[in-house]
Amino acid sequence: MAERPGEHGAPEVSVVIPTYNRARELDRTLRSLAHQDLPRDRYEVIVADDGSSDDTRLVVEGHAGNLRIGYVYQEDLGFRAGQARNLGAARAEGRILVFLDSGMLASRHLLSGHLAAHEGGGRAVIGYIFGYDHDPANRVSQDDLGEPPDELIDRFTLSGRHRDMREPCYRSLGDDIDRYAAPWIFYWTGNVSVGAADFHLAGGFDDDFVGWSGEDVELGRRLYEKGLKFTLARGAACVEIPHTRDLAALRPSYEKHAALLLRKHMDPVVEVSTVCWAHELHPRLAELRAASRNRIRLARLRPSGRRVDPGPATALFGADCLYAVNGGDLCVEPVPGLAQEARRNSPGIEVLPLHGFRTLLEPGTFDLCLLAPSLRAYPRWAVDLLESEAARIGRRVRWLPAAETVPSEER
């Protein structure tokens, strides 16, 4: 069957392609990879089959003559793209791993573009995907696909059509995506690369992610924590073959994995990333940073009235609640200085270092949720999320006034 990687010396680049019952699209991806400007002995392709029952293996065997190609297979136990990529990465021999989805038509410069972006090392590289968009109107039509990928890319570049849905963010940052508050949010494995040593040091894709979404940005987050620089490589471009995504049907998997991402990385930035789209994250974090400076000032104003006993099973949203009430079971506070004060002044209370937009707590956990007056410094979208989450985990919700006592009326 396929030529075994390593027979003619280790390649520099290993392309890992997870696939599931997309033999036709995979064939087109492999054809595009056979026409790279990188010499063929410098790269290999590993197809990582997530349990296909179609002609995937035959397609791989059909490319043994024009690609240095390998094939790995795992049993069909549901959507396990991350595990399939890990299986392919374990087989790979290149010092650079490129993760490419089946159904991507690679520019002839895709692999050389990724390789060039890794000069100096320590990079997590994001390639460009034309036609990648949740909006069907921005996807490439089947009529366009008769042209070679490079001709399509040249035409789309000139016309400005079928841009990668991340393009507005890239442009706003002057393509320096490492300036973004959370560049890992763009690490979507349709077309990305990373040094093999960095990938394995980070632990690869997390096997806990079974189903659509999340495993790629979670890996991106760990690469970010390891200090890798995130780099956009426009020259490492491809075109996505259009296919239907039922986003409504995929929503439960997205929500499950958003919660899993936050559980693994209990951090306010990660929390915000789970309640907004990627292109909204940077401006929303900027709004919250500005509001937090106001909050620190407001939170340290002591109310003039006597402190109030909140009663049993009470969650406090905002550390300044502790200046108005005696006790509480949980304090949700994202600002590090205020969280430290809460721990120091109320050693018996659990402090959750989040904004409170998504707490991961069960519905009705608390009898009462109190919201601190300083939280009104937040923008309206944030206040709405706080009130919604407080109403979900608490049977009663009250805003504390700026001074004196807990109001008798409930929201």
CSV table of C-alpha atoms in Angstrom, one decimal:
chain,number,residue,atom,x,y,z
A,1,MET,CA,0.0,0.0,0.0
A,2,ALA,CA,1.2,3.5,0.8
A,3,GLU,CA,4.9,4.2,1.1
A,4,ARG,CA,6.0,4.1,4.7
A,5,PRO,CA,7.1,7.5,6.1
A,6,GLY,CA,10.8,7.5,6.8
A,7,GLU,CA,11.9,5.1,4.1
A,8,HIS,CA,13.9,7.9,2.4
A,9,GLY,CA,14.9,9.9,5.5
A,10,ALA,CA,12.6,11.8,7.9
A,11,PRO,CA,10.5,14.6,6.3
A,12,GLU,CA,10.5,18.1,7.6
A,13,VAL,CA,6.7,18.5,7.5
A,14,SER,CA,4.0,16.0,8.4
A,15,VAL,CA,0.4,16.7,7.3
A,16,VAL,CA,-2.2,15.0,9.5
A,17,ILE,CA,-5.7,14.8,8.0
A,18,PRO,CA,-8.5,13.5,10.1
A,19,THR,CA,-11.4,12.2,8.1
A,20,TYR,CA,-14.7,10.4,8.4
A,21,ASN,CA,-16.7,9.1,5.4
A,22,ARG,CA,-15.5,11.9,3.1
A,23,ALA,CA,-13.6,9.8,0.6
A,24,ARG,CA,-14.5,12.1,-2.3
A,25,GLU,CA,-13.4,15.3,-0.5
A,26,LEU,CA,-10.3,13.6,0.8
A,27,ASP,CA,-9.3,12.6,-2.7
A,28,ARG,CA,-9.4,16.2,-3.8
A,29,THR,CA,-7.4,17.3,-0.8
A,30,LEU,CA,-4.7,14.7,-1.5
A,31,ARG,CA,-4.6,15.7,-5.1
A,32,SER,CA,-3.9,19.3,-4.1
A,33,LEU,CA,-1.2,18.2,-1.7
A,34,ALA,CA,0.6,16.3,-4.5
A,35,HIS,CA,1.3,19.6,-6.2
A,36,GLN,CA,3.2,21.5,-3.5
A,37,ASP,CA,6.2,23.7,-4.3
A,38,LEU,CA,7.9,22.0,-1.4
A,39,PRO,CA,10.0,19.0,-2.8
A,40,ARG,CA,8.1,15.7,-2.2
A,41,ASP,CA,10.8,14.2,0.0
A,42,ARG,CA,10.5,17.0,2.5
A,43,TYR,CA,6.9,16.2,3.5
A,44,GLU,CA,4.6,13.3,4.3
A,45,VAL,CA,0.8,13.0,4.6
A,46,ILE,CA,-0.8,10.9,7.3
A,47,VAL,CA,-4.6,10.2,6.9
A,48,ALA,CA,-6.1,9.6,10.3
A,49,ASP,CA,-9.4,7.7,9.8
A,50,ASP,CA,-12.0,8.2,12.5
A,51,GLY,CA,-13.8,5.0,11.6
A,52,SER,CA,-15.0,5.5,8.0
A,53,SER,CA,-17.1,2.9,6.3
A,54,ASP,CA,-16.7,4.3,2.8
A,55,ASP,CA,-13.8,4.1,0.3
A,56,THR,CA,-11.4,6.2,2.4
A,57,ARG,CA,-8.7,3.5,2.6
A,58,LEU,CA,-8.8,2.9,-1.1
A,59,VAL,CA,-8.5,6.6,-1.8
A,60,VAL,CA,-5.3,6.7,0.3
A,61,GLU,CA,-3.9,3.7,-1.5
A,62,GLY,CA,-4.6,5.4,-4.8
A,63,HIS,CA,-2.2,8.2,-3.9
A,64,ALA,CA,0.7,6.0,-2.9
A,65,GLY,CA,2.4,6.7,-6.2
A,66,ASN,CA,2.3,10.5,-6.0
A,67,LEU,CA,2.6,11.2,-2.3
A,68,ARG,CA,4.6,10.0,0.7
A,69,ILE,CA,1.5,8.8,2.5
A,70,GLY,CA,0.5,6.8,5.5
A,71,TYR,CA,-2.8,5.7,7.0
A,72,VAL,CA,-4.0,5.1,10.5
A,73,TYR,CA,-7.5,3.9,11.6
A,74,GLN,CA,-9.5,4.0,14.8
A,75,GLU,CA,-12.8,2.4,15.5
A,76,ASP,CA,-16.0,4.5,15.0
A,77,LEU,CA,-17.0,5.4,18.5
A,78,GLY,CA,-18.5,8.8,17.6
A,79,PHE,CA,-16.9,12.1,16.5
A,80,ARG,CA,-13.3,11.8,17.8
A,81,ALA,CA,-11.4,14.1,15.5
A,82,GLY,CA,-8.9,15.1,18.2
A,83,GLN,CA,-8.1,11.5,19.0
A,84,ALA,CA,-7.7,10.8,15.3
A,85,ARG,CA,-5.2,13.7,15.0
A,86,ASN,CA,-3.3,12.3,18.0
A,87,LEU,CA,-3.1,8.9,16.3
A,88,GLY,CA,-1.8,10.5,13.1
A,89,ALA,CA,0.7,12.7,15.0
A,90,ALA,CA,2.1,9.7,16.8
A,91,ARG,CA,2.8,8.1,13.4
A,92,ALA,CA,4.3,11.4,12.0
A,93,GLU,CA,8.0,11.9,11.6
A,94,GLY,CA,8.2,15.6,10.6
A,95,ARG,CA,9.5,18.3,13.0
A,96,ILE,CA,6.5,20.4,11.9
A,97,LEU,CA,2.9,19.1,12.2
A,98,VAL,CA,0.3,20.6,9.8
A,99,PHE,CA,-3.3,19.7,10.7
A,100,LEU,CA,-5.5,20.0,7.6
A,101,ASP,CA,-9.2,19.0,7.3
A,102,SER,CA,-10.3,16.7,4.6
A,103,GLY,CA,-12.2,18.8,2.1
A,104,MET,CA,-9.5,21.5,2.0
A,105,LEU,CA,-8.0,22.4,-1.4
A,106,ALA,CA,-4.4,23.3,-0.7
A,107,SER,CA,-2.5,26.1,-2.4
A,108,ARG,CA,0.7,24.9,-3.9
A,109,HIS,CA,2.5,27.2,-1.3
A,110,LEU,CA,0.6,25.8,1.7
A,111,LEU,CA,3.3,23.7,3.2
A,112,SER,CA,6.2,26.0,2.3
A,113,GLY,CA,4.1,28.8,3.9
A,114,HIS,CA,3.7,26.9,7.1
A,115,LEU,CA,7.4,25.9,7.1
A,116,ALA,CA,8.5,29.5,6.6
A,117,ALA,CA,6.2,30.7,9.5
A,118,HIS,CA,8.1,28.4,11.9
A,119,GLU,CA,11.4,30.1,11.4
A,120,GLY,CA,12.8,30.9,14.9
A,121,GLY,CA,10.6,28.2,16.5
A,122,GLY,CA,8.0,28.5,19.3
A,123,ARG,CA,5.1,29.2,16.9
A,124,ALA,CA,1.5,28.2,16.7
A,125,VAL,CA,0.7,29.0,13.1
A,126,ILE,CA,-2.8,29.6,11.6
A,127,GLY,CA,-3.2,29.2,7.9
A,128,TYR,CA,-5.9,31.0,5.8
A,129,ILE,CA,-9.1,29.3,4.7
A,130,PHE,CA,-11.0,30.8,1.8
A,131,GLY,CA,-14.7,30.1,2.0
A,132,TYR,CA,-14.7,29.2,5.6
A,133,ASP,CA,-17.8,30.8,7.0
A,134,HIS,CA,-21.0,29.9,8.9
A,135,ASP,CA,-22.9,32.1,6.4
A,136,PRO,CA,-23.7,30.0,3.3
A,137,ALA,CA,-23.6,33.1,1.2
A,138,ASN,CA,-19.9,33.4,1.8
A,139,ARG,CA,-19.0,29.8,0.9
A,140,VAL,CA,-17.5,28.8,-2.3
A,141,SER,CA,-19.9,27.5,-4.9
A,142,GLN,CA,-19.5,24.1,-6.6
A,143,ASP,CA,-19.2,26.0,-9.9
A,144,ASP,CA,-16.0,27.6,-8.7
A,145,LEU,CA,-14.3,24.4,-7.9
A,146,GLY,CA,-13.4,23.5,-11.4
A,147,GLU,CA,-10.5,25.8,-11.2
A,148,PRO,CA,-7.1,24.9,-9.6
A,149,PRO,CA,-6.8,26.0,-6.0
A,150,ASP,CA,-4.2,28.7,-6.7
A,151,GLU,CA,-6.3,30.3,-9.4
A,152,LEU,CA,-9.3,30.4,-7.1
A,153,ILE,CA,-7.2,31.9,-4.3
A,154,ASP,CA,-5.8,34.6,-6.7
A,155,ARG,CA,-9.4,35.4,-7.9
A,156,PHE,CA,-10.8,35.5,-4.4
A,157,THR,CA,-7.9,37.7,-3.1
A,158,LEU,CA,-8.5,40.3,-5.9
A,159,SER,CA,-12.3,40.3,-5.5
A,160,GLY,CA,-12.4,40.2,-1.7
A,161,ARG,CA,-15.0,37.4,-1.9
A,162,HIS,CA,-15.1,34.2,0.2
A,163,ARG,CA,-12.7,35.6,2.8
A,164,ASP,CA,-12.0,33.5,5.9
A,165,MET,CA,-14.6,34.5,8.5
A,166,ARG,CA,-11.8,35.6,10.9
A,167,GLU,CA,-10.6,38.2,8.3
A,168,PRO,CA,-12.1,41.3,10.1
A,169,CYS,CA,-10.2,40.3,13.3
A,170,TYR,CA,-7.0,39.7,11.4
A,171,ARG,CA,-7.3,43.1,9.6
A,172,SER,CA,-8.1,45.0,12.8
A,173,LEU,CA,-4.8,43.6,14.3
A,174,GLY,CA,-2.7,44.3,11.2
A,175,ASP,CA,-2.3,40.5,11.0
A,176,ASP,CA,-0.3,40.5,14.3
A,177,ILE,CA,-2.8,38.0,15.9
A,178,ASP,CA,-0.5,37.5,18.9
A,179,ARG,CA,-1.7,41.0,20.0
A,180,TYR,CA,-5.2,39.6,20.4
A,181,ALA,CA,-6.3,39.2,24.1
A,182,ALA,CA,-6.8,35.5,23.4
A,183,PRO,CA,-5.1,34.4,20.1
A,184,TRP,CA,-5.8,30.8,20.8
A,185,ILE,CA,-9.5,31.4,20.1
A,186,PHE,CA,-8.5,31.4,16.4
A,187,TYR,CA,-6.7,28.1,16.5
A,188,TRP,CA,-9.2,26.2,14.4
A,189,THR,CA,-7.6,23.0,13.0
A,190,GLY,CA,-9.0,23.2,9.5
A,191,ASN,CA,-5.5,24.6,8.6
A,192,VAL,CA,-3.0,25.1,11.4
A,193,SER,CA,0.5,23.9,12.3
A,194,VAL,CA,2.8,23.5,15.3
A,195,GLY,CA,6.2,22.1,16.1
A,196,ALA,CA,6.0,18.4,16.8
A,197,ALA,CA,8.0,18.8,20.0
A,198,ASP,CA,5.7,21.6,21.2
A,199,PHE,CA,2.6,19.6,20.3
A,200,HIS,CA,3.8,16.6,22.3
A,201,LEU,CA,5.0,18.7,25.2
A,202,ALA,CA,1.6,20.2,25.5
A,203,GLY,CA,0.0,16.8,25.5
A,204,GLY,CA,-1.7,16.8,22.1
A,205,PHE,CA,-5.5,17.0,21.7
A,206,ASP,CA,-7.5,16.3,24.9
A,207,ASP,CA,-9.3,13.0,24.6
A,208,ASP,CA,-12.2,14.3,26.8
A,209,PHE,CA,-13.5,16.2,23.8
A,210,VAL,CA,-15.8,13.8,22.0
A,211,GLY,CA,-18.1,15.5,19.5
A,212,TRP,CA,-18.0,18.7,17.5
A,213,SER,CA,-16.0,21.7,18.5
A,214,GLY,CA,-13.6,22.8,21.2
A,215,GLU,CA,-10.7,20.4,21.1
A,216,ASP,CA,-8.7,22.7,18.8
A,217,VAL,CA,-9.1,25.9,20.8
A,218,GLU,CA,-8.4,24.0,24.0
A,219,LEU,CA,-5.1,22.8,22.5
A,220,GLY,CA,-4.5,26.4,21.4
A,221,ARG,CA,-5.0,27.6,25.0
A,222,ARG,CA,-2.4,25.1,26.3
A,223,LEU,CA,0.1,26.1,23.6
A,224,TYR,CA,-0.5,29.7,24.6
A,225,GLU,CA,0.1,28.8,28.3
A,226,LYS,CA,3.4,27.2,27.1
A,227,GLY,CA,4.5,30.6,25.7
A,228,LEU,CA,4.1,29.9,21.9
A,229,LYS,CA,3.7,32.9,19.7
A,230,PHE,CA,0.6,32.8,17.5
A,231,THR,CA,1.3,33.7,13.9
A,232,LEU,CA,-1.0,34.2,10.8
A,233,ALA,CA,0.4,32.7,7.6
A,234,ARG,CA,-1.7,34.1,4.8
A,235,GLY,CA,0.6,32.3,2.3
A,236,ALA,CA,-0.4,28.9,3.8
A,237,ALA,CA,-3.8,29.1,2.2
A,238,CYS,CA,-6.5,26.7,1.1
A,239,VAL,CA,-10.1,26.7,-0.1
A,240,GLU,CA,-12.8,24.8,1.8
A,241,ILE,CA,-15.0,22.6,-0.3
A,242,PRO,CA,-18.5,23.6,0.7
A,243,HIS,CA,-20.5,21.3,2.9
A,244,THR,CA,-23.6,21.7,5.1
A,245,ARG,CA,-23.2,22.5,8.8
A,246,ASP,CA,-26.4,22.3,10.8
A,247,LEU,CA,-25.4,24.7,13.5
A,248,ALA,CA,-28.6,24.3,15.5
A,249,ALA,CA,-28.0,20.5,15.7
A,250,LEU,CA,-24.4,21.1,16.6
A,251,ARG,CA,-25.2,23.6,19.4
A,252,PRO,CA,-25.6,21.0,22.2
A,253,SER,CA,-22.1,19.7,21.5
A,254,TYR,CA,-20.7,23.3,21.4
A,255,GLU,CA,-22.3,24.1,24.8
A,256,LYS,CA,-21.0,20.9,26.3
A,257,HIS,CA,-17.5,21.6,25.2
A,258,ALA,CA,-17.6,25.2,26.2
A,259,ALA,CA,-18.3,24.1,29.7
A,260,LEU,CA,-15.6,21.5,29.5
A,261,LEU,CA,-13.1,24.1,28.2
A,262,LEU,CA,-13.9,26.3,31.2
A,263,ARG,CA,-13.7,23.5,33.6
A,264,LYS,CA,-10.2,22.7,32.4
A,265,HIS,CA,-9.1,26.4,32.3
A,266,MET,CA,-10.9,28.2,35.1
A,267,ASP,CA,-10.1,31.7,34.0
A,268,PRO,CA,-12.2,34.8,33.3
A,269,VAL,CA,-10.9,35.2,29.7
A,270,VAL,CA,-11.8,31.6,28.9
A,271,GLU,CA,-15.2,32.2,30.6
A,272,VAL,CA,-15.9,35.2,28.3
A,273,SER,CA,-14.8,33.1,25.3
A,274,THR,CA,-17.6,30.6,26.0
A,275,VAL,CA,-20.4,33.2,25.9
A,276,CYS,CA,-19.5,35.1,22.7
A,277,TRP,CA,-18.2,34.5,19.2
A,278,ALA,CA,-14.5,34.7,18.5
A,279,HIS,CA,-14.6,38.0,16.7
A,280,GLU,CA,-16.5,39.5,19.7
A,281,LEU,CA,-14.0,38.4,22.4
A,282,HIS,CA,-11.3,41.1,22.0
A,283,PRO,CA,-13.7,44.1,22.3
A,284,ARG,CA,-15.7,42.5,25.0
A,285,LEU,CA,-12.6,41.9,27.1
A,286,ALA,CA,-11.6,45.5,26.6
A,287,GLU,CA,-15.0,46.6,27.9
A,288,LEU,CA,-14.7,44.4,30.9
A,289,ARG,CA,-11.1,45.6,31.7
A,290,ALA,CA,-12.3,49.2,31.6
A,291,ALA,CA,-15.3,48.4,33.8
A,292,SER,CA,-13.2,46.5,36.2
A,293,ARG,CA,-11.1,49.6,37.0
A,294,ASN,CA,-14.4,51.3,37.9
A,295,ARG,CA,-15.4,48.3,39.9
A,296,ILE,CA,-12.3,48.3,42.1
A,297,ARG,CA,-13.1,51.9,43.1
A,298,LEU,CA,-16.8,51.2,43.7
A,299,ALA,CA,-16.2,47.9,45.5
A,300,ARG,CA,-14.1,49.5,48.2
A,301,LEU,CA,-16.8,51.9,49.2
A,302,ARG,CA,-18.1,50.7,52.6
A,303,PRO,CA,-21.9,50.9,53.0
A,304,SER,CA,-23.0,53.0,56.0
A,305,GLY,CA,-25.7,50.6,57.3
A,306,ARG,CA,-25.3,47.5,59.4
A,307,ARG,CA,-24.3,44.2,57.8
A,308,VAL,CA,-27.0,41.8,56.9
A,309,ASP,CA,-27.3,38.1,57.5
A,310,PRO,CA,-27.9,36.6,54.1
A,311,GLY,CA,-29.4,33.3,55.4
A,312,PRO,CA,-28.5,29.8,54.2
A,313,ALA,CA,-27.1,28.8,50.8
A,314,THR,CA,-26.2,32.2,49.4
A,315,ALA,CA,-23.9,33.1,46.5
A,316,LEU,CA,-22.4,36.5,46.2
A,317,PHE,CA,-21.6,37.9,42.8
A,318,GLY,CA,-18.9,40.5,43.4
A,319,ALA,CA,-16.6,40.7,46.5
A,320,ASP,CA,-18.1,44.0,47.7
A,321,CYS,CA,-21.1,42.0,48.8
A,322,LEU,CA,-18.9,41.0,51.7
A,323,TYR,CA,-18.9,44.6,53.0
A,324,ALA,CA,-22.7,44.5,53.3
A,325,VAL,CA,-23.5,40.9,54.4
A,326,ASN,CA,-22.4,38.5,57.0
A,327,GLY,CA,-21.1,35.3,55.4
A,328,GLY,CA,-22.2,33.5,52.3
A,329,ASP,CA,-21.2,30.2,50.8
A,330,LEU,CA,-19.6,31.3,47.5
A,331,CYS,CA,-18.2,34.6,46.2
A,332,VAL,CA,-17.8,34.9,42.4
A,333,GLU,CA,-15.1,37.5,41.7
A,334,PRO,CA,-12.9,37.9,38.6
A,335,VAL,CA,-10.7,40.8,39.7
A,336,PRO,CA,-7.6,39.3,41.3
A,337,GLY,CA,-7.1,42.0,43.9
A,338,LEU,CA,-10.8,41.8,45.0
A,339,ALA,CA,-10.7,38.0,45.0
A,340,GLN,CA,-7.6,38.1,47.3
A,341,GLU,CA,-9.3,40.5,49.7
A,342,ALA,CA,-12.4,38.2,49.8
A,343,ARG,CA,-10.2,35.2,50.7
A,344,ARG,CA,-8.3,37.2,53.3
A,345,ASN,CA,-11.4,38.9,54.9
A,346,SER,CA,-13.7,35.9,54.7
A,347,PRO,CA,-11.5,32.7,55.0
A,348,GLY,CA,-14.5,30.4,55.2
A,349,ILE,CA,-16.0,31.4,51.8
A,350,GLU,CA,-15.2,29.7,48.5
A,351,VAL,CA,-14.0,32.2,45.9
A,352,LEU,CA,-14.7,31.4,42.2
A,353,PRO,CA,-12.3,33.4,40.0
A,354,LEU,CA,-14.9,34.1,37.3
A,355,HIS,CA,-17.2,36.9,36.1
A,356,GLY,CA,-20.2,34.8,36.7
A,357,PHE,CA,-21.5,34.6,33.2
A,358,ARG,CA,-21.0,30.8,33.2
A,359,THR,CA,-20.4,29.2,36.7
A,360,LEU,CA,-20.7,25.5,35.8
A,361,LEU,CA,-22.9,25.1,38.9
A,362,GLU,CA,-26.2,23.1,38.9
A,363,PRO,CA,-29.5,25.0,38.5
A,364,GLY,CA,-31.0,26.0,41.9
A,365,THR,CA,-27.8,25.3,43.8
A,366,PHE,CA,-28.4,28.4,46.0
A,367,ASP,CA,-31.4,29.7,47.9
A,368,LEU,CA,-30.3,33.3,47.2
A,369,CYS,CA,-27.9,35.0,44.8
A,370,LEU,CA,-26.8,38.6,45.7
A,371,LEU,CA,-25.3,40.9,43.1
A,372,ALA,CA,-22.9,43.6,44.2
A,373,PRO,CA,-23.7,47.2,43.2
A,374,SER,CA,-20.3,47.6,41.6
A,375,LEU,CA,-21.3,45.1,38.9
A,376,ARG,CA,-23.6,47.8,37.5
A,377,ALA,CA,-20.4,49.3,36.1
A,378,TYR,CA,-20.4,46.5,33.5
A,379,PRO,CA,-21.8,47.0,30.0
A,380,ARG,CA,-25.4,46.0,29.5
A,381,TRP,CA,-24.7,42.7,27.8
A,382,ALA,CA,-22.6,41.6,30.8
A,383,VAL,CA,-25.2,42.6,33.4
A,384,ASP,CA,-27.8,40.6,31.4
A,385,LEU,CA,-25.6,37.5,31.5
A,386,LEU,CA,-24.9,37.9,35.2
A,387,GLU,CA,-28.6,38.2,36.0
A,388,SER,CA,-29.4,35.2,33.8
A,389,GLU,CA,-26.8,33.0,35.4
A,390,ALA,CA,-27.8,34.2,38.9
A,391,ALA,CA,-31.4,33.3,38.1
A,392,ARG,CA,-30.3,29.9,36.9
A,393,ILE,CA,-28.3,28.8,39.9
A,394,GLY,CA,-30.3,30.7,42.6
A,395,ARG,CA,-34.0,30.4,43.5
A,396,ARG,CA,-34.0,34.1,44.4
A,397,VAL,CA,-31.9,36.9,43.0
A,398,ARG,CA,-31.4,40.4,44.6
A,399,TRP,CA,-29.2,43.4,43.8
A,400,LEU,CA,-27.6,44.9,46.8
A,401,PRO,CA,-28.0,48.7,46.9
A,402,ALA,CA,-25.0,51.0,46.9
A,403,ALA,CA,-25.4,51.6,50.6
A,404,GLU,CA,-27.1,50.3,53.8
A,405,THR,CA,-29.3,47.1,53.6
A,406,VAL,CA,-30.4,44.3,51.3
A,407,PRO,CA,-33.7,45.4,49.6
A,408,SER,CA,-36.8,43.5,50.4
A,409,GLU,CA,-38.0,43.3,46.8
A,410,GLU,CA,-36.7,40.5,44.6
A,411,ARG,CA,-35.8,40.9,40.9
